[in-house]
mmCIF file of C-alpha atoms and ligand atoms in Angstrom:
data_model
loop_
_atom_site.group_PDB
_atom_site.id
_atom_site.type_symbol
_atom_site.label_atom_id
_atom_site.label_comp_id
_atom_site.label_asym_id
_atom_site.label_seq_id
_atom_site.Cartn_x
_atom_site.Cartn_y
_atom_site.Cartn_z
ATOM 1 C CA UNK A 16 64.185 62.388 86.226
ATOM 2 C CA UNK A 17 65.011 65.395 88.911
ATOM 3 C CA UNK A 18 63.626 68.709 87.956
ATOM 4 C CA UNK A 19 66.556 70.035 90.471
ATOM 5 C CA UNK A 20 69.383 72.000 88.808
ATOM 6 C CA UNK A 21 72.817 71.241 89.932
ATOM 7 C CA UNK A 22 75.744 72.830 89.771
ATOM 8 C CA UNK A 23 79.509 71.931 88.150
ATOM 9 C CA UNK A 24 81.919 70.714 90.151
ATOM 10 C CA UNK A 25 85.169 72.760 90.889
ATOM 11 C CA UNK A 26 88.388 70.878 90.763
ATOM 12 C CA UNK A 27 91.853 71.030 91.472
ATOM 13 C CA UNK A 28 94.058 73.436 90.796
ATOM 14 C CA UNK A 29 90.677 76.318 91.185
ATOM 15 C CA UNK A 30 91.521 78.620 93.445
ATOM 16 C CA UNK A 31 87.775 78.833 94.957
ATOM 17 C CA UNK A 32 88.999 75.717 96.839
ATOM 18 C CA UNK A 33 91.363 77.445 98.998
ATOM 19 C CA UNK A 34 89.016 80.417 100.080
ATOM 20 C CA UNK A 35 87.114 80.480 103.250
ATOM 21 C CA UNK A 36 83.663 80.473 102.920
ATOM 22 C CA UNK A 37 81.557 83.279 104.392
ATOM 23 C CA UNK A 38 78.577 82.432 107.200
ATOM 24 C CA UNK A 39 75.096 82.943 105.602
ATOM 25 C CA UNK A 40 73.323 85.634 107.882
ATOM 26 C CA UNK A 41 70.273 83.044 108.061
ATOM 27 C CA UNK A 42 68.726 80.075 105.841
ATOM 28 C CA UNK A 43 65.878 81.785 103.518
ATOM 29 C CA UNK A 44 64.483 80.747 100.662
ATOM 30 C CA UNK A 45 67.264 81.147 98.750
ATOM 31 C CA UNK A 46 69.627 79.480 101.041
ATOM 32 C CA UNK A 47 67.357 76.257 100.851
ATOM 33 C CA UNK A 48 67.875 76.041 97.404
ATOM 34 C CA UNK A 49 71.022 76.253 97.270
ATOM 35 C CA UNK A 50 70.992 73.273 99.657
ATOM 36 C CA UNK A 51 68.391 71.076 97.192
ATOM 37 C CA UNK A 52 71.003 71.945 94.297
ATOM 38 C CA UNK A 53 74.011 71.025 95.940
ATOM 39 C CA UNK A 54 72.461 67.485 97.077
ATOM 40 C CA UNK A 55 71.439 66.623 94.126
ATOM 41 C CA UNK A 56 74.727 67.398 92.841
ATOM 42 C CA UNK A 57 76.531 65.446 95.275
ATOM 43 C CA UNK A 58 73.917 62.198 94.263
ATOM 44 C CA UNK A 59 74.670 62.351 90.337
ATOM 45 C CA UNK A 60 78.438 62.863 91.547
ATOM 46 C CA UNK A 61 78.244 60.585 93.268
ATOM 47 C CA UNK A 62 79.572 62.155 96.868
ATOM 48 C CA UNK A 63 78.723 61.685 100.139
ATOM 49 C CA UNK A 64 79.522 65.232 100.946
ATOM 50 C CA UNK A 65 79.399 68.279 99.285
ATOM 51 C CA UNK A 66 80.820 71.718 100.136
ATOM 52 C CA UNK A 67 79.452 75.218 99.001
ATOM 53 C CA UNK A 68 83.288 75.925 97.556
ATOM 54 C CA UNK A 69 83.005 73.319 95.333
ATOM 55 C CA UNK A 70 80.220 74.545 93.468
ATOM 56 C CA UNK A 71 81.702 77.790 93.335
ATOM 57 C CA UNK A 72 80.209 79.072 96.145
ATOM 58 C CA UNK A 73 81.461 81.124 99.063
ATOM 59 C CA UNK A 74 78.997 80.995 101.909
ATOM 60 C CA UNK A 75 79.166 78.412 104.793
ATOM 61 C CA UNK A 76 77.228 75.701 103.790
ATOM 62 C CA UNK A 77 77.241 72.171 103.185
ATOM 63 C CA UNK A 78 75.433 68.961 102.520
ATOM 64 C CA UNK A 79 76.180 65.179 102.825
ATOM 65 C CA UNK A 80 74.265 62.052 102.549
ATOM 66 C CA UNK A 81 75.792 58.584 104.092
ATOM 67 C CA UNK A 82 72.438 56.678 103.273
ATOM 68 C CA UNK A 83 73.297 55.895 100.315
ATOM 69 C CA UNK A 84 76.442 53.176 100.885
ATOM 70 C CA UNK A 85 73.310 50.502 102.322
ATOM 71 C CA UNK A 86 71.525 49.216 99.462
ATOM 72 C CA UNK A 87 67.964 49.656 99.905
ATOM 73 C CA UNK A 88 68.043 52.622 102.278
ATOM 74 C CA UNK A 89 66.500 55.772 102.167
ATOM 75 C CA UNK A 90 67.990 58.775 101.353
ATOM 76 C CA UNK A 91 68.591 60.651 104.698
ATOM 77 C CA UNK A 92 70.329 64.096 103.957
ATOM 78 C CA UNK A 93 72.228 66.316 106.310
ATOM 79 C CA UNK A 94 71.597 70.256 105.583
ATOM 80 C CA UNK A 95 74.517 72.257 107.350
ATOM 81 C CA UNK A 96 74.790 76.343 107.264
ATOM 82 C CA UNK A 97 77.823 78.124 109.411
ATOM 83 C CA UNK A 98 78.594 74.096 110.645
ATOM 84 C CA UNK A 99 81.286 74.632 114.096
ATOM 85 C CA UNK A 100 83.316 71.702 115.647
ATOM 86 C CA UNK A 101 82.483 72.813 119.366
ATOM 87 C CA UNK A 102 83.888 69.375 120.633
ATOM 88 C CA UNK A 103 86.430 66.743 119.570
ATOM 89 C CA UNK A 104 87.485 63.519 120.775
ATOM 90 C CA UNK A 105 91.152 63.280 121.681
ATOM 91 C CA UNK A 106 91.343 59.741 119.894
ATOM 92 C CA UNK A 107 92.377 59.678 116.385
ATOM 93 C CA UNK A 108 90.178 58.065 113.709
ATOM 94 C CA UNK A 109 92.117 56.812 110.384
ATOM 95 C CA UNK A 110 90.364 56.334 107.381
ATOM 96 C CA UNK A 111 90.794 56.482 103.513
ATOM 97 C CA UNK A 112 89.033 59.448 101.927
ATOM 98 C CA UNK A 113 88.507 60.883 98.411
ATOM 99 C CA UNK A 114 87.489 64.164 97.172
ATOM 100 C CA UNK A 115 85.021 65.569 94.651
ATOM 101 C CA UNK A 116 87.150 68.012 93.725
ATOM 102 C CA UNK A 117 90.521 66.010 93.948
ATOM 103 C CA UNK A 118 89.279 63.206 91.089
ATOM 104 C CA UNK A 119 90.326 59.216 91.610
ATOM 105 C CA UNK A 120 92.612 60.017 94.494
ATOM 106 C CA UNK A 121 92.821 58.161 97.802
ATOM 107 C CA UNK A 122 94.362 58.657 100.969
ATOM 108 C CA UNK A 123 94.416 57.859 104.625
ATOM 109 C CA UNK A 124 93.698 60.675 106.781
ATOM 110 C CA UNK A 125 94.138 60.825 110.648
ATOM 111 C CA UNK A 126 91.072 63.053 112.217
ATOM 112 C CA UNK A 127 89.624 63.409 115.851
ATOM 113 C CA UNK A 128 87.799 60.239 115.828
ATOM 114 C CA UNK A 129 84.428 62.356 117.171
ATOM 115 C CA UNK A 130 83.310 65.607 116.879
ATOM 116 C CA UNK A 131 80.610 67.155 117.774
ATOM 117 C CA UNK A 132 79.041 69.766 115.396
ATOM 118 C CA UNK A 133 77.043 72.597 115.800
ATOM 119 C CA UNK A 134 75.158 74.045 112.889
ATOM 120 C CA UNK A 135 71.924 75.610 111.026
ATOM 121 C CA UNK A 136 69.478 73.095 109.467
ATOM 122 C CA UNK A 137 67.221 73.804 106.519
ATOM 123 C CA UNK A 138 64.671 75.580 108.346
ATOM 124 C CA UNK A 139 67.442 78.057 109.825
ATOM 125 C CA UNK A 140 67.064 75.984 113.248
ATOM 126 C CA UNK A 141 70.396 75.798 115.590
ATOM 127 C CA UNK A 142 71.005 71.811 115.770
ATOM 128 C CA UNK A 143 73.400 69.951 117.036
ATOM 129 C CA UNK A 144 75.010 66.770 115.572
ATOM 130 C CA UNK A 145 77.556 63.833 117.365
ATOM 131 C CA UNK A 146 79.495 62.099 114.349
ATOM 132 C CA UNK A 147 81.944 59.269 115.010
ATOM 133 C CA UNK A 148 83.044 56.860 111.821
ATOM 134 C CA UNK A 149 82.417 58.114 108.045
ATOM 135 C CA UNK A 150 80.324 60.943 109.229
ATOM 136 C CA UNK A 151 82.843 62.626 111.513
ATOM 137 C CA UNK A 152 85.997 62.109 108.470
ATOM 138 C CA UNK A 153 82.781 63.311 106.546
ATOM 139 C CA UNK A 154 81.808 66.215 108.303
ATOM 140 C CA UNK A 155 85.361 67.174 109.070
ATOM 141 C CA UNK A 156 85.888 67.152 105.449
ATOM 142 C CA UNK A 157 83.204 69.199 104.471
ATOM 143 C CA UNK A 158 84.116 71.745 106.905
ATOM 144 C CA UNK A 159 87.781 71.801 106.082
ATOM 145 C CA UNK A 160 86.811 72.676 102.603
ATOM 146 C CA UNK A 161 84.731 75.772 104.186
ATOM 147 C CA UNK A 162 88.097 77.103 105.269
ATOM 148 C CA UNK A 163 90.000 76.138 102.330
ATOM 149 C CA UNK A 164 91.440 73.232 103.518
ATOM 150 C CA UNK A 165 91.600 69.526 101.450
ATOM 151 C CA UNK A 166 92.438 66.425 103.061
ATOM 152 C CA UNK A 167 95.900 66.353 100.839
ATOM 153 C CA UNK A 168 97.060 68.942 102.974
ATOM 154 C CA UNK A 169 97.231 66.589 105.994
ATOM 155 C CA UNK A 170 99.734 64.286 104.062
ATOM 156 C CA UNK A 171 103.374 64.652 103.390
ATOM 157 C CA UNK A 172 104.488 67.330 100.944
ATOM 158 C CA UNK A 173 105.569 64.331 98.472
ATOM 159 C CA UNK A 174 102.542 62.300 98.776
ATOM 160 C CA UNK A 175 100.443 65.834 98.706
ATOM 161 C CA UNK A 176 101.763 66.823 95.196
ATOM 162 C CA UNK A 177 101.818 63.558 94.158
ATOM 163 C CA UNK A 178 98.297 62.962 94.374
ATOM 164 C CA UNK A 179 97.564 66.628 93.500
ATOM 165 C CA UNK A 180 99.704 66.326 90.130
ATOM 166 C CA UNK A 181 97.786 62.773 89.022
ATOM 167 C CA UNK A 182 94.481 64.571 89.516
ATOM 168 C CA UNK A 183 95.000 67.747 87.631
ATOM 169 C CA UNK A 184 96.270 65.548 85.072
ATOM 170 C CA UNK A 185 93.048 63.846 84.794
ATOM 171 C CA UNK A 186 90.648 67.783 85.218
ATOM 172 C CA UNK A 187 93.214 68.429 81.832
ATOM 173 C CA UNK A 188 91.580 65.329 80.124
ATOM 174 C CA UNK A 189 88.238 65.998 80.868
ATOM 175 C CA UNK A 190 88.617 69.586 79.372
ATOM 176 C CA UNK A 191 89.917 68.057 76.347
HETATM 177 O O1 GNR B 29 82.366 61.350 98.456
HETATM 178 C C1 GNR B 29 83.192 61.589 99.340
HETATM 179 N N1 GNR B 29 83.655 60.574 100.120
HETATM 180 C C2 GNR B 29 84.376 60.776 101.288
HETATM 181 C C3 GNR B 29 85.002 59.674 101.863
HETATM 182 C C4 GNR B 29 85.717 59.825 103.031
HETATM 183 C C5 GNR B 29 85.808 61.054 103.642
HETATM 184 C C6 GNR B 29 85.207 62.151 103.065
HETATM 185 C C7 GNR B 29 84.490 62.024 101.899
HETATM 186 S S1 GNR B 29 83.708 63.411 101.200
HETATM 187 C C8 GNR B 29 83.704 62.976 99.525
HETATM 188 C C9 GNR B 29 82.949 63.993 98.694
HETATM 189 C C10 GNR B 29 83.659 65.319 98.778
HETATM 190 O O2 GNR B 29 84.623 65.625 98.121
HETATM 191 N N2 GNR B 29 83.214 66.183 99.652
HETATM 192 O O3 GNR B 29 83.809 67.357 99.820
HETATM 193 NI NI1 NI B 30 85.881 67.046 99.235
#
């Protein structure tokens, strides 16, 4: 059993999911614990990302965890505060992704296949990160949600409300 708190998860149609998140002026105390609450969030989920939005949250930070997909591996979690793309690959990655906050819906999204990430860690440290694969659509992802942005939005408009309609049909159910 965790003794970690976590937080509820915002869905679709909220709109905390389509504000942009505000940088954190540096990673205190406070700050970290936000971080330990929002992983252990994203593990009961389970995620592999997590964004400070959808915990109702409006500062720039974000966690995700890929370590989890091998069997047997230990957990290695990724701490981002104020997270910046200051490269990207002009090759284009496609790969299905899901959201959190967009329940039981799947869809391929085209991304820079690489990115490279610059960010705070947990100890308020500038770090830098290289993602290519599930981490950059990851990372990307999280980000996006930072500035209000969910993956839907780079489909068609049909395929977009499509999926959007299906999951707040589901968010209704769980309510009920
Ligand atoms: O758990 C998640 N899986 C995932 C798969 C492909 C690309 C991105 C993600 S992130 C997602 C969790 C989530 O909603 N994070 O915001
Ligand atoms: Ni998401």
């Amino acid at each position: 059993m965790s003794e970690i708190k976590t937080y509820e998860i915002i869905t679709v149609p909220d709109p905390v999911l389509r504000q942009t998140a505000q940088a954190v002026s540096r990673v205190d105390d406070a700050i970290r614990k936000q971080m330990d609450r929002m992983l252990q969030t994203m593990y009961d989920a389970p995620g592999i990302g997590l964004a400070a939005n959808q915990v109702n949250l409006l500062n720039r930070v974000l966690v995700m965890d890929l370590s989890r997909r091998e069997e047997g591996s230990a957990a290695a979690p990724i701490f981002m505060a104020n997270p910046e793309i200051i490269w990207e690959s002009e090759e284009i990655s496609v790969m299905e992704e899901g959201c959190l906050s967009i329940p039981k819906q799947l869809a391929d999204v085209e991304r820079p296949a690489e990115v490279r990430v610059k960010y705070l860690d947990y100890h308020g440290k500038e770090a830098e990160l290289t993602a290519e694969g599930l981490l950059s659509h990851c990372v990307q992802h999280e980000i996006d949600h930072l500035n209000g942005v969910l993956f839907v939005d780079y489909l068609s408009r049909l395929k977009r409300n499509m999926l959007l309609k299906k999951a707040e049909k589901i968010c209704k159910q769980q309510v009920l």
